[in-house]
Amino acid sequence: MKNNQKKFAPNRQIHTTQPSCPLPHAPMPSNGARYREIKAILLDIDDTLLDFQLGSLQSMQHAFADMGLHFEPEMFDIFRNISNKLWHQIETGELTREELFEVRWNRILEVLGIEADGIALEKIFHAYLQQSAIPVDGALSMLQYLHTRGYLLACASNAPEEQQLRRLRDAGMFSYLQDVFASEKIGYAKPDKRFFQACHTALCHKIPDLKPAQMLMIGDSVTADITGAQAFGMHTIWFCRDPALSPCAHAEHTITSLYQVRALL
């Protein structure tokens, strides 16, 4: 495939501001009676259960190789920053997922100074990403623990349903889940309150008279997972994998490792 790649200049990197979280291995506060009535737990998928960052890095390397493009590790930071900004626009309703697929790689290639077909690169990248099923450290152990504790477990995602189902199965996680809620099927995306309302309605068929206050959301996005779930009246745990950030004021608890969930539930 024809392309005209210029020398990559790392100093063209775009910086984004993220919410904050605590230093790793911070002592966990006692949950007291707060979570005693929890019956159902919603779990985000990307960068909560499955390592989206590592999967994206590997998919980017494979896609670049397929298109005959030179890859440098610093380029992934450009991808991550632009992709995160676009996903935030989806969460705020400024962009659709379809529009993201149309513009993401064209923007990234422009910043990298590479002339190539961004739409073609997106298709190749996405194909590799669908095959990525790398568990976040502690994710399987957490699911096993929560399952043995008797909680109803379900996933809540803004990503394509078919892609997420396949990745969860490949990662050996699907058997622990009672349901997987995807925005494309529900018709609303996190953090829209109607997304969580739809999840609640579906779970009420499994747990009659389930109340939002008996539900807990665990996820890595302050906007989509924490703010959205709290607006519906759910409890929240923010999973922050970046030790450089400080605690999120919106979340009831902030964890830096999924192993810390055992201290709370």
XYZ file of C-alpha atoms in Angstrom:
265
model
C 0.000 0.000 0.000
C 1.440 3.367 -0.968
C 2.378 5.778 1.768
C 4.673 8.726 2.227
C 6.079 8.605 5.731
C 8.081 11.517 7.063
C 10.441 11.318 10.021
C 8.461 11.223 13.262
C 9.019 14.168 15.592
C 8.248 13.173 19.202
C 7.956 16.809 20.320
C 4.686 17.097 18.417
C 2.954 15.084 21.140
C -0.459 16.285 22.313
C -0.989 16.439 26.077
C -4.309 15.887 27.792
C -5.439 16.519 31.338
C -6.728 13.528 33.280
C -8.447 13.172 36.654
C -6.249 12.165 39.561
C -5.736 9.121 41.807
C -3.580 8.053 44.779
C -0.157 6.542 45.003
C -0.080 2.762 44.464
C -0.693 0.427 47.387
C -2.368 3.148 49.430
C -4.170 1.676 52.472
C -7.824 0.966 51.815
C -10.440 2.672 54.015
C -12.962 0.497 55.796
C -16.182 0.140 53.837
C -18.253 -0.217 57.033
C -21.922 -0.791 56.254
C -21.763 1.038 52.938
C -21.536 -2.028 50.699
C -23.390 -4.578 52.827
C -26.535 -4.306 50.722
C -24.782 -4.569 47.344
C -26.312 -7.326 45.211
C -25.221 -6.481 41.652
C -21.918 -5.153 40.302
C -21.405 -3.523 36.914
C -17.873 -3.698 35.560
C -16.340 -1.640 32.798
C -14.323 -3.671 30.287
C -11.555 -1.660 28.618
C -8.746 -0.806 31.035
C -10.739 -2.309 33.894
C -11.044 -6.010 33.013
C -9.090 -6.072 29.742
C -5.885 -4.156 29.075
C -6.941 -1.820 26.289
C -3.657 0.100 26.367
C -1.457 -2.950 25.820
C -3.902 -4.370 23.280
C -3.925 -1.064 21.404
C -0.132 -0.886 21.399
C 0.194 -4.362 19.921
C -2.590 -3.702 17.404
C -0.930 -0.462 16.329
C 2.409 -2.224 15.810
C 0.776 -4.964 13.697
C -1.295 -2.471 11.659
C 1.737 -0.309 10.911
C 3.678 -3.369 9.783
C 0.823 -4.474 7.509
C 0.732 -1.036 5.856
C 4.510 -0.780 5.541
C 4.774 2.076 8.043
C 7.699 2.586 10.406
C 6.687 2.391 14.072
C 8.417 4.023 17.028
C 7.315 3.450 20.648
C 6.781 7.191 21.213
C 4.053 7.160 18.570
C 1.749 5.242 20.885
C 1.518 8.254 23.217
C 0.128 10.253 20.305
C -2.441 7.547 19.604
C -3.437 7.317 23.267
C -3.898 11.049 23.760
C -5.934 11.582 20.600
C -7.996 8.415 21.069
C -8.748 9.307 24.713
C -9.926 12.785 23.698
C -12.203 11.320 21.036
C -13.673 8.746 23.442
C -14.325 11.563 25.920
C -16.265 13.341 23.173
C -18.354 10.190 22.762
C -19.043 10.166 26.501
C -20.186 13.793 26.384
C -22.323 13.225 23.286
C -20.179 15.378 20.977
C -19.124 12.461 18.777
C -20.518 9.099 17.717
C -18.522 5.872 17.695
C -18.936 5.708 13.917
C -17.430 9.189 13.574
C -14.517 8.175 15.787
C -13.661 5.332 13.428
C -13.726 7.767 10.512
C -11.486 10.467 11.986
C -9.212 8.854 14.589
C -6.342 7.577 12.487
C -6.421 10.480 10.027
C -5.822 12.826 12.967
C -3.115 10.620 14.421
C -1.311 10.303 11.092
C -1.475 14.069 10.599
C 0.220 14.697 13.948
C 2.802 12.009 13.230
C 3.538 13.574 9.841
C 2.693 10.356 7.984
C 0.791 10.329 4.708
C -1.329 7.179 4.597
C -4.956 6.069 4.381
C -6.368 6.610 7.873
C -9.613 4.760 7.154
C -7.724 1.696 5.900
C -5.429 1.841 8.926
C -8.444 2.038 11.263
C -9.934 -1.117 9.746
C -6.690 -3.066 10.122
C -6.101 -1.732 13.640
C -9.659 -2.557 14.692
C -9.382 -6.099 13.320
C -6.306 -6.731 15.465
C -7.898 -5.053 18.487
C -10.902 -7.390 18.287
C -8.508 -10.290 18.787
C -6.870 -8.706 21.827
C -7.932 -10.270 25.139
C -5.220 -9.376 27.643
C -6.543 -9.373 31.230
C -5.626 -6.478 33.499
C -3.553 -7.760 36.414
C -5.905 -9.076 39.072
C -9.032 -9.018 36.893
C -9.629 -12.777 36.768
C -8.881 -13.150 40.468
C -11.353 -10.352 41.246
C -14.091 -11.930 39.137
C -13.562 -15.307 40.788
C -13.686 -13.713 44.240
C -16.819 -11.647 43.560
C -18.521 -14.663 41.979
C -17.863 -16.843 45.029
C -19.201 -14.043 47.218
C -22.537 -14.358 45.416
C -22.697 -11.001 43.648
C -24.492 -10.761 40.304
C -21.805 -9.608 37.867
C -22.388 -7.843 34.549
C -20.326 -5.678 32.211
C -21.197 -2.186 31.006
C -19.390 -0.915 27.910
C -19.562 1.769 25.231
C -17.564 -0.379 22.799
C -19.088 -2.651 20.102
C -20.991 -5.570 21.626
C -19.692 -8.335 19.350
C -16.107 -7.207 19.905
C -16.472 -7.151 23.676
C -18.221 -10.528 23.883
C -15.470 -12.165 21.867
C -12.700 -10.601 23.942
C -14.344 -11.558 27.246
C -14.728 -15.163 26.075
C -11.134 -15.313 24.852
C -9.937 -13.952 28.210
C -11.856 -16.625 30.140
C -14.094 -14.071 31.862
C -17.479 -14.637 30.247
C -18.542 -17.495 32.510
C -18.508 -15.217 35.560
C -20.931 -12.722 33.991
C -24.710 -12.742 34.010
C -24.950 -10.122 31.265
C -22.963 -7.746 29.060
C -24.575 -4.369 28.412
C -23.355 -2.505 25.329
C -24.367 1.037 24.432
C -25.043 0.176 20.783
C -27.715 -2.323 21.873
C -29.189 -0.186 24.657
C -29.360 2.943 22.508
C -27.632 5.175 25.038
C -23.990 5.379 26.092
C -22.374 5.842 29.467
C -22.598 8.276 31.275
C -26.205 8.811 30.135
C -28.516 8.003 33.041
C -30.732 6.050 30.621
C -27.895 3.590 29.999
C -27.770 2.693 33.697
C -31.569 2.674 33.870
C -31.640 0.051 31.121
C -29.036 -2.050 32.962
C -31.060 -1.795 36.153
C -34.298 -2.800 34.402
C -32.650 -5.876 32.879
C -31.072 -6.922 36.181
C -34.428 -6.599 37.954
C -35.529 -9.672 36.001
C -32.767 -11.588 37.796
C -33.051 -9.818 41.164
C -36.651 -8.640 41.705
C -37.002 -5.257 43.420
C -33.306 -4.485 42.931
C -32.613 -0.858 43.890
C -29.922 1.390 42.374
C -28.453 1.724 45.883
C -27.865 -2.042 45.816
C -25.721 -1.728 42.694
C -22.027 -0.904 42.372
C -20.045 0.342 39.363
C -16.318 -0.398 39.024
C -14.556 1.368 36.166
C -11.598 3.464 35.045
C -13.467 6.432 33.538
C -14.502 9.196 35.917
C -16.878 10.640 33.335
C -18.496 7.504 31.911
C -18.354 5.073 34.832
C -18.263 7.067 38.056
C -20.268 10.221 37.316
C -22.819 8.303 35.239
C -23.427 5.599 37.831
C -23.637 8.060 40.699
C -26.211 10.127 38.848
C -28.391 7.013 38.756
C -27.940 6.422 42.476
C -25.366 3.620 42.358
C -22.258 3.134 44.482
C -18.903 3.586 42.735
C -15.282 2.450 42.853
C -12.846 4.216 40.538
C -9.993 2.073 39.213
C -6.994 4.259 38.477
C -3.909 2.588 37.056
C -1.828 5.779 36.888
C 0.085 6.347 40.164
C 0.856 9.933 39.136
C -2.742 10.988 39.684
C -4.535 11.856 42.926
C -7.877 10.680 44.381
C -11.094 11.288 42.503
C -13.484 13.395 44.576
C -16.502 11.918 42.765
C -15.854 8.260 43.588
C -16.631 6.681 46.957
C -13.363 4.766 46.745
C -10.329 4.913 44.478
C -8.216 1.811 43.919
C -4.951 1.421 42.028
C -5.077 -2.387 41.873
C -7.987 -4.752 41.330
C -6.656 -6.851 44.196
C -7.804 -4.040 46.497
C -11.466 -4.833 45.748
C -11.306 -7.675 48.304
C -10.800 -5.121 51.079
C -14.017 -3.364 50.117
C -16.434 -6.203 49.290
